[in-house]
PDB file of C-alpha atoms in Angstrom:
ATOM      1  CA  GLU B 823      27.762-138.942 -99.740  1.00  0.00           C
ATOM      2  CA  ASP B 824      31.513-140.206 -98.795  1.00  0.00           C
ATOM      3  CA  GLN B 825      31.937-140.969 -95.136  1.00  0.00           C
ATOM      4  CA  VAL B 826      35.214-141.630 -92.804  1.00  0.00           C
ATOM      5  CA  THR B 827      35.363-142.499 -89.322  1.00  0.00           C
ATOM      6  CA  GLN B 828      38.725-142.941 -87.808  1.00  0.00           C
ATOM      7  CA  SER B 829      39.211-144.477 -84.531  1.00  0.00           C
ATOM      8  CA  PRO B 830      40.586-144.561 -81.736  1.00  0.00           C
ATOM      9  CA  GLU B 831      41.003-140.945 -81.433  1.00  0.00           C
ATOM     10  CA  ALA B 832      44.088-141.100 -79.753  1.00  0.00           C
ATOM     11  CA  LEU B 833      46.694-143.820 -79.149  1.00  0.00           C
ATOM     12  CA  ARG B 834      49.613-143.733 -76.309  1.00  0.00           C
ATOM     13  CA  LEU B 835      52.238-146.323 -77.115  1.00  0.00           C
ATOM     14  CA  GLN B 836      55.348-147.090 -75.156  1.00  0.00           C
ATOM     15  CA  GLU B 837      58.302-147.293 -78.288  1.00  0.00           C
ATOM     16  CA  GLY B 838      58.426-150.775 -79.298  1.00  0.00           C
ATOM     17  CA  GLU B 839      54.989-151.833 -78.524  1.00  0.00           C
ATOM     18  CA  SER B 840      52.686-152.417 -81.760  1.00  0.00           C
ATOM     19  CA  SER B 841      49.304-151.912 -83.006  1.00  0.00           C
ATOM     20  CA  SER B 842      46.681-150.599 -85.416  1.00  0.00           C
ATOM     21  CA  LEU B 843      44.597-148.130 -86.589  1.00  0.00           C
ATOM     22  CA  ASN B 844      41.359-148.167 -87.630  1.00  0.00           C
ATOM     23  CA  CYS B 845      39.728-146.404 -90.739  1.00  0.00           C
ATOM     24  CA  SER B 846      36.024-147.519 -92.177  1.00  0.00           C
ATOM     25  CA  TYR B 847      34.856-145.749 -94.589  1.00  0.00           C
ATOM     26  CA  THR B 848      31.471-145.495 -97.108  1.00  0.00           C
ATOM     27  CA  VAL B 849      32.071-144.392-100.143  1.00  0.00           C
ATOM     28  CA  SER B 850      30.338-144.733-103.733  1.00  0.00           C
ATOM     29  CA  GLY B 851      32.984-146.444-106.008  1.00  0.00           C
ATOM     30  CA  LEU B 852      36.482-146.261-104.343  1.00  0.00           C
ATOM     31  CA  ARG B 853      38.847-144.842-106.754  1.00  0.00           C
ATOM     32  CA  GLY B 854      41.411-144.914-103.503  1.00  0.00           C
ATOM     33  CA  LEU B 855      41.765-144.908-100.114  1.00  0.00           C
ATOM     34  CA  PHE B 856      45.058-142.558 -98.783  1.00  0.00           C
ATOM     35  CA  TRP B 857      46.480-142.481 -95.859  1.00  0.00           C
ATOM     36  CA  TYR B 858      48.573-139.324 -94.670  1.00  0.00           C
ATOM     37  CA  ARG B 859      50.677-138.292 -91.576  1.00  0.00           C
ATOM     38  CA  GLN B 860      50.304-134.642 -90.138  1.00  0.00           C
ATOM     39  CA  ASP B 861      52.748-133.576 -87.793  1.00  0.00           C
ATOM     40  CA  PRO B 862      51.403-130.505 -85.534  1.00  0.00           C
ATOM     41  CA  GLY B 863      51.440-126.969 -87.635  1.00  0.00           C
ATOM     42  CA  LYS B 864      52.263-128.493 -90.539  1.00  0.00           C
ATOM     43  CA  GLY B 865      50.212-129.752 -94.020  1.00  0.00           C
ATOM     44  CA  PRO B 866      49.416-133.433 -94.312  1.00  0.00           C
ATOM     45  CA  GLU B 867      52.288-135.831 -95.964  1.00  0.00           C
ATOM     46  CA  PHE B 868      51.214-138.619 -98.239  1.00  0.00           C
ATOM     47  CA  LEU B 869      52.485-142.189 -96.981  1.00  0.00           C
ATOM     48  CA  PHE B 870      50.082-144.612 -98.835  1.00  0.00           C
ATOM     49  CA  THR B 871      47.317-144.759-101.491  1.00  0.00           C
ATOM     50  CA  LEU B 872      45.387-148.558-101.813  1.00  0.00           C
ATOM     51  CA  TYR B 873      43.170-148.829-104.509  1.00  0.00           C
ATOM     52  CA  SER B 874      41.289-152.485-104.270  1.00  0.00           C
ATOM     53  CA  ALA B 875      40.084-154.567-101.023  1.00  0.00           C
ATOM     54  CA  GLY B 876      43.037-157.225-100.450  1.00  0.00           C
ATOM     55  CA  GLU B 877      45.809-154.709-101.253  1.00  0.00           C
ATOM     56  CA  GLU B 878      48.519-153.604 -98.994  1.00  0.00           C
ATOM     57  CA  LYS B 879      51.502-151.451 -98.984  1.00  0.00           C
ATOM     58  CA  GLU B 880      54.422-150.983 -96.518  1.00  0.00           C
ATOM     59  CA  LYS B 881      56.827-148.408 -95.701  1.00  0.00           C
ATOM     60  CA  GLU B 882      59.651-149.149 -93.131  1.00  0.00           C
ATOM     61  CA  ARG B 883      57.411-149.625 -90.020  1.00  0.00           C
ATOM     62  CA  LEU B 884      54.117-149.000 -91.368  1.00  0.00           C
ATOM     63  CA  LYS B 885      52.016-151.417 -93.333  1.00  0.00           C
ATOM     64  CA  ALA B 886      48.295-150.839 -94.641  1.00  0.00           C
ATOM     65  CA  THR B 887      45.736-152.683 -95.745  1.00  0.00           C
ATOM     66  CA  LEU B 888      42.303-152.651 -97.096  1.00  0.00           C
ATOM     67  CA  THR B 889      38.884-154.533 -97.395  1.00  0.00           C
ATOM     68  CA  LYS B 890      36.001-153.537 -98.410  1.00  0.00           C
ATOM     69  CA  LYS B 891      34.389-151.463 -95.626  1.00  0.00           C
ATOM     70  CA  GLU B 892      37.697-150.496 -93.544  1.00  0.00           C
ATOM     71  CA  SER B 893      41.555-150.002 -93.616  1.00  0.00           C
ATOM     72  CA  PHE B 894      43.983-150.574 -90.984  1.00  0.00           C
ATOM     73  CA  LEU B 895      47.378-149.008 -90.734  1.00  0.00           C
ATOM     74  CA  HIS B 896      49.569-151.374 -88.300  1.00  0.00           C
ATOM     75  CA  ILE B 897      52.646-149.846 -86.648  1.00  0.00           C
ATOM     76  CA  THR B 898      55.153-152.214 -85.972  1.00  0.00           C
ATOM     77  CA  ALA B 899      57.687-151.436 -83.038  1.00  0.00           C
ATOM     78  CA  PRO B 900      57.244-147.692 -83.113  1.00  0.00           C
ATOM     79  CA  LYS B 901      59.595-144.994 -82.253  1.00  0.00           C
ATOM     80  CA  PRO B 902      58.975-141.517 -81.081  1.00  0.00           C
ATOM     81  CA  GLU B 903      59.363-139.891 -84.312  1.00  0.00           C
ATOM     82  CA  ASP B 904      56.249-142.053 -85.503  1.00  0.00           C
ATOM     83  CA  SER B 905      54.181-139.575 -83.047  1.00  0.00           C
ATOM     84  CA  ALA B 906      52.253-137.675 -85.147  1.00  0.00           C
ATOM     85  CA  THR B 907      48.361-137.811 -86.379  1.00  0.00           C
ATOM     86  CA  TYR B 908      47.325-140.195 -89.087  1.00  0.00           C
ATOM     87  CA  LEU B 909      44.851-138.973 -91.613  1.00  0.00           C
ATOM     88  CA  CYS B 910      42.670-141.443 -93.575  1.00  0.00           C
ATOM     89  CA  ALA B 911      41.022-140.104 -96.588  1.00  0.00           C
ATOM     90  CA  VAL B 912      38.974-141.782 -99.490  1.00  0.00           C
ATOM     91  CA  LYS B 913      38.346-140.473-103.394  1.00  0.00           C
ATOM     92  CA  GLY B 914      34.766-141.937-104.771  1.00  0.00           C
ATOM     93  CA  ALA B 915      34.432-142.567-108.742  1.00  0.00           C
ATOM     94  CA  ASN B 916      32.033-139.026-108.585  1.00  0.00           C
ATOM     95  CA  ALA B 917      34.706-137.015-106.752  1.00  0.00           C
ATOM     96  CA  GLY B 918      37.779-135.174-107.526  1.00  0.00           C
ATOM     97  CA  LYS B 919      37.778-133.940-103.869  1.00  0.00           C
ATOM     98  CA  SER B 920      38.907-136.378-100.877  1.00  0.00           C
ATOM     99  CA  THR B 921      37.264-136.804 -98.081  1.00  0.00           C
ATOM    100  CA  PHE B 922      39.140-136.982 -94.493  1.00  0.00           C
ATOM    101  CA  GLY B 923      38.377-138.464 -91.367  1.00  0.00           C
ATOM    102  CA  ASP B 924      39.215-136.287 -88.188  1.00  0.00           C
ATOM    103  CA  GLY B 925      42.530-138.667 -87.538  1.00  0.00           C
ATOM    104  CA  THR B 926      44.317-140.616 -84.759  1.00  0.00           C
ATOM    105  CA  THR B 927      46.571-138.833 -83.218  1.00  0.00           C
ATOM    106  CA  LEU B 928      49.542-141.693 -82.210  1.00  0.00           C
ATOM    107  CA  THR B 929      51.964-140.865 -79.294  1.00  0.00           C
ATOM    108  CA  VAL B 930      54.865-143.430 -79.048  1.00  0.00           C
ATOM    109  CA  LYS B 931      57.024-142.870 -75.523  1.00  0.00           C
ATOM    110  CA  PRO B 932      60.815-143.931 -74.999  1.00  0.00           C
TER     111      PRO B 932
ATOM    112  CA  GLU K1446      62.213-132.408-104.182  1.00  0.00           C
ATOM    113  CA  PRO K1447      59.502-130.543-105.457  1.00  0.00           C
ATOM    114  CA  GLU K1448      57.123-129.310-103.142  1.00  0.00           C
ATOM    115  CA  VAL K1449      53.973-126.796-102.687  1.00  0.00           C
ATOM    116  CA  THR K1450      54.734-123.252-100.943  1.00  0.00           C
ATOM    117  CA  GLN K1451      52.680-121.282 -99.516  1.00  0.00           C
ATOM    118  CA  THR K1452      52.304-117.746 -98.919  1.00  0.00           C
ATOM    119  CA  PRO K1453      52.116-116.038 -95.858  1.00  0.00           C
ATOM    120  CA  SER K1454      52.270-118.481 -93.535  1.00  0.00           C
ATOM    121  CA  HIS K1455      50.211-116.435 -90.588  1.00  0.00           C
ATOM    122  CA  GLN K1456      48.079-113.765 -91.167  1.00  0.00           C
ATOM    123  CA  VAL K1457      45.732-111.845 -88.793  1.00  0.00           C
ATOM    124  CA  THR K1458      42.864-109.760 -90.396  1.00  0.00           C
ATOM    125  CA  GLN K1459      40.190-107.940 -88.621  1.00  0.00           C
ATOM    126  CA  MET K1460      36.654-109.144 -89.742  1.00  0.00           C
ATOM    127  CA  GLY K1461      34.875-107.678 -93.051  1.00  0.00           C
ATOM    128  CA  GLN K1462      38.511-107.407 -94.292  1.00  0.00           C
ATOM    129  CA  GLU K1463      39.614-109.314 -97.414  1.00  0.00           C
ATOM    130  CA  VAL K1464      42.433-111.148 -97.668  1.00  0.00           C
ATOM    131  CA  ILE K1465      44.454-113.292-100.627  1.00  0.00           C
ATOM    132  CA  LEU K1466      46.523-116.872-100.360  1.00  0.00           C
ATOM    133  CA  ARG K1467      48.987-117.565-102.456  1.00  0.00           C
ATOM    134  CA  CYS K1468      50.027-121.106-103.612  1.00  0.00           C
ATOM    135  CA  VAL K1469      52.817-122.118-106.277  1.00  0.00           C
ATOM    136  CA  PRO K1470      51.891-125.993-106.892  1.00  0.00           C
ATOM    137  CA  ILE K1471      54.498-128.157-107.840  1.00  0.00           C
ATOM    138  CA  SER K1472      54.783-127.161-111.763  1.00  0.00           C
ATOM    139  CA  ASN K1473      53.917-130.125-113.483  1.00  0.00           C
ATOM    140  CA  HIS K1474      50.861-131.027-111.517  1.00  0.00           C
ATOM    141  CA  LEU K1475      47.320-129.815-113.641  1.00  0.00           C
ATOM    142  CA  TYR K1476      44.756-130.387-110.482  1.00  0.00           C
ATOM    143  CA  PHE K1477      44.668-127.937-107.652  1.00  0.00           C
ATOM    144  CA  TYR K1478      42.781-127.505-104.361  1.00  0.00           C
ATOM    145  CA  TRP K1479      42.482-125.430-101.169  1.00  0.00           C
ATOM    146  CA  TYR K1480      41.366-127.303 -98.191  1.00  0.00           C
ATOM    147  CA  ARG K1481      41.005-126.058 -94.647  1.00  0.00           C
ATOM    148  CA  GLN K1482      41.200-127.059 -90.889  1.00  0.00           C
ATOM    149  CA  ILE K1483      39.805-125.432 -88.081  1.00  0.00           C
ATOM    150  CA  LEU K1484      41.822-126.128 -84.766  1.00  0.00           C
ATOM    151  CA  GLY K1485      41.379-129.436 -83.990  1.00  0.00           C
ATOM    152  CA  GLN K1486      39.244-130.442 -86.302  1.00  0.00           C
ATOM    153  CA  LYS K1487      38.865-132.538 -89.634  1.00  0.00           C
ATOM    154  CA  VAL K1488      40.366-131.853 -93.226  1.00  0.00           C
ATOM    155  CA  GLU K1489      37.812-130.230 -95.395  1.00  0.00           C
ATOM    156  CA  PHE K1490      37.733-129.940 -98.747  1.00  0.00           C
ATOM    157  CA  LEU K1491      36.679-126.434-100.156  1.00  0.00           C
ATOM    158  CA  VAL K1492      37.510-126.164-104.087  1.00  0.00           C
ATOM    159  CA  SER K1493      39.369-127.514-106.584  1.00  0.00           C
ATOM    160  CA  PHE K1494      41.060-126.442-110.112  1.00  0.00           C
ATOM    161  CA  TYR K1495      41.491-127.640-113.308  1.00  0.00           C
ATOM    162  CA  ASN K1496      41.932-126.584-116.490  1.00  0.00           C
ATOM    163  CA  ASN K1497      41.605-122.812-115.821  1.00  0.00           C
ATOM    164  CA  GLU K1498      38.109-123.222-114.312  1.00  0.00           C
ATOM    165  CA  ILE K1499      36.431-124.736-111.015  1.00  0.00           C
ATOM    166  CA  SER K1500      35.815-128.423-110.989  1.00  0.00           C
ATOM    167  CA  GLU K1501      33.557-129.222-108.255  1.00  0.00           C
ATOM    168  CA  LYS K1502      33.402-126.659-104.695  1.00  0.00           C
ATOM    169  CA  SER K1503      32.002-127.415-101.506  1.00  0.00           C
ATOM    170  CA  GLU K1504      28.710-125.839 -99.108  1.00  0.00           C
ATOM    171  CA  ILE K1505      31.562-124.035 -97.610  1.00  0.00           C
ATOM    172  CA  PHE K1506      33.395-121.966-100.667  1.00  0.00           C
ATOM    173  CA  ASP K1507      30.376-119.738-100.924  1.00  0.00           C
ATOM    174  CA  ASP K1508      30.138-115.988-102.919  1.00  0.00           C
ATOM    175  CA  GLN K1509      32.758-115.296-100.105  1.00  0.00           C
ATOM    176  CA  PHE K1510      35.367-117.414-101.780  1.00  0.00           C
ATOM    177  CA  SER K1511      36.949-116.887-105.233  1.00  0.00           C
ATOM    178  CA  VAL K1512      40.299-118.902-106.793  1.00  0.00           C
ATOM    179  CA  GLU K1513      42.301-117.991-109.834  1.00  0.00           C
ATOM    180  CA  ARG K1514      45.369-118.941-111.199  1.00  0.00           C
ATOM    181  CA  PRO K1515      46.644-115.394-112.690  1.00  0.00           C
ATOM    182  CA  ASP K1516      49.676-116.663-114.184  1.00  0.00           C
ATOM    183  CA  GLY K1517      51.452-120.193-114.754  1.00  0.00           C
ATOM    184  CA  SER K1518      52.760-120.741-111.559  1.00  0.00           C
ATOM    185  CA  ASN K1519      50.400-118.806-108.657  1.00  0.00           C
ATOM    186  CA  PHE K1520      47.108-120.605-107.409  1.00  0.00           C
ATOM    187  CA  THR K1521      45.654-117.848-105.250  1.00  0.00           C
ATOM    188  CA  LEU K1522      42.387-118.347-102.668  1.00  0.00           C
ATOM    189  CA  LYS K1523      40.379-115.048-102.209  1.00  0.00           C
ATOM    190  CA  ILE K1524      38.049-114.255 -99.042  1.00  0.00           C
ATOM    191  CA  ARG K1525      36.340-111.189 -99.425  1.00  0.00           C
ATOM    192  CA  SER K1526      34.788-110.184 -96.563  1.00  0.00           C
ATOM    193  CA  THR K1527      36.001-112.107 -93.314  1.00  0.00           C
ATOM    194  CA  LYS K1528      34.273-113.584 -90.780  1.00  0.00           C
ATOM    195  CA  LEU K1529      35.640-115.031 -86.984  1.00  0.00           C
ATOM    196  CA  GLU K1530      34.622-118.463 -88.657  1.00  0.00           C
ATOM    197  CA  ASP K1531      36.872-118.562 -91.269  1.00  0.00           C
ATOM    198  CA  SER K1532      39.749-118.481 -88.953  1.00  0.00           C
ATOM    199  CA  ALA K1533      41.660-121.848 -89.813  1.00  0.00           C
ATOM    200  CA  MET K1534      44.691-123.440 -91.600  1.00  0.00           C
ATOM    201  CA  TYR K1535      44.081-123.220 -95.168  1.00  0.00           C
ATOM    202  CA  PHE K1536      46.259-125.502 -97.205  1.00  0.00           C
ATOM    203  CA  CYS K1537      46.861-125.403-100.664  1.00  0.00           C
ATOM    204  CA  ALA K1538      47.350-129.000-102.814  1.00  0.00           C
ATOM    205  CA  SER K1539      47.827-130.462-105.875  1.00  0.00           C
ATOM    206  CA  ASN K1540      48.483-133.510-108.127  1.00  0.00           C
ATOM    207  CA  TYR K1541      48.895-134.737-111.151  1.00  0.00           C
ATOM    208  CA  MET K1542      46.077-136.803-111.930  1.00  0.00           C
ATOM    209  CA  SER K1543      42.694-136.051-110.081  1.00  0.00           C
ATOM    210  CA  THR K1544      42.804-139.744-108.451  1.00  0.00           C
ATOM    211  CA  GLY K1545      46.275-139.690-107.081  1.00  0.00           C
ATOM    212  CA  GLU K1546      47.911-138.628-103.711  1.00  0.00           C
ATOM    213  CA  LEU K1547      47.801-134.841-102.992  1.00  0.00           C
ATOM    214  CA  PHE K1548      51.025-132.865-102.110  1.00  0.00           C
ATOM    215  CA  PHE K1549      49.930-130.053 -99.449  1.00  0.00           C
ATOM    216  CA  GLY K1550      51.866-127.270 -98.764  1.00  0.00           C
ATOM    217  CA  GLU K1551      52.775-126.009 -95.230  1.00  0.00           C
ATOM    218  CA  GLY K1552      49.446-124.264 -95.269  1.00  0.00           C
ATOM    219  CA  SER K1553      48.642-120.309 -94.088  1.00  0.00           C
ATOM    220  CA  ARG K1554      47.226-119.811 -90.977  1.00  0.00           C
ATOM    221  CA  LEU K1555      44.352-116.854 -90.998  1.00  0.00           C
ATOM    222  CA  THR K1556      43.335-115.927 -87.481  1.00  0.00           C
ATOM    223  CA  VAL K1557      40.212-113.223 -87.829  1.00  0.00           C
ATOM    224  CA  LEU K1558      39.752-110.648 -85.117  1.00  0.00           C
TER     225      LEU K1558
END
């Protein structure tokens, strides 16, 4: 069974203070690792897809990286509007479903 | 920009009542999903639907649940006899390829009293 573990559960940063979120996974035949952003009371919003170890994707202040066992979401010089819950999900070779982690709730203080 | 739309945004029902949640996926998408999120917990897969049939379902998706695509645009989730533990946010999602990212709706919050 596919499993996703995210850490930390919560992260509080000052504006401009860079950090990283971790997503550890076990999956049979990775078809894709996905990062989503979820604002309170809203549906998850897609950020990145990573398919193979060594791959990196960037968007504004966010950069996602992938190894064979984990993915990192690096946040550089965050702003208060980056405050949200960040979800990691994996899709395995034998599953059409995505398996989600519990998420990391990021709070960026001005 | 195309988006997934869900109705109602919030529904309150009595235990034992039937509920239908509705979704309009993105028009050229082929794969449709229902996920749910109990308050404070993770997003959980319920069911996937392709070519007018269920392609995969989770243990949560028991005989009380059913899905239907009654026409070319709507995708519905029916809960036949709601239980207190069905209270959650239900998200509809769709994608063009099953391996691709999911496009989620804003969710339907179901409260069972």
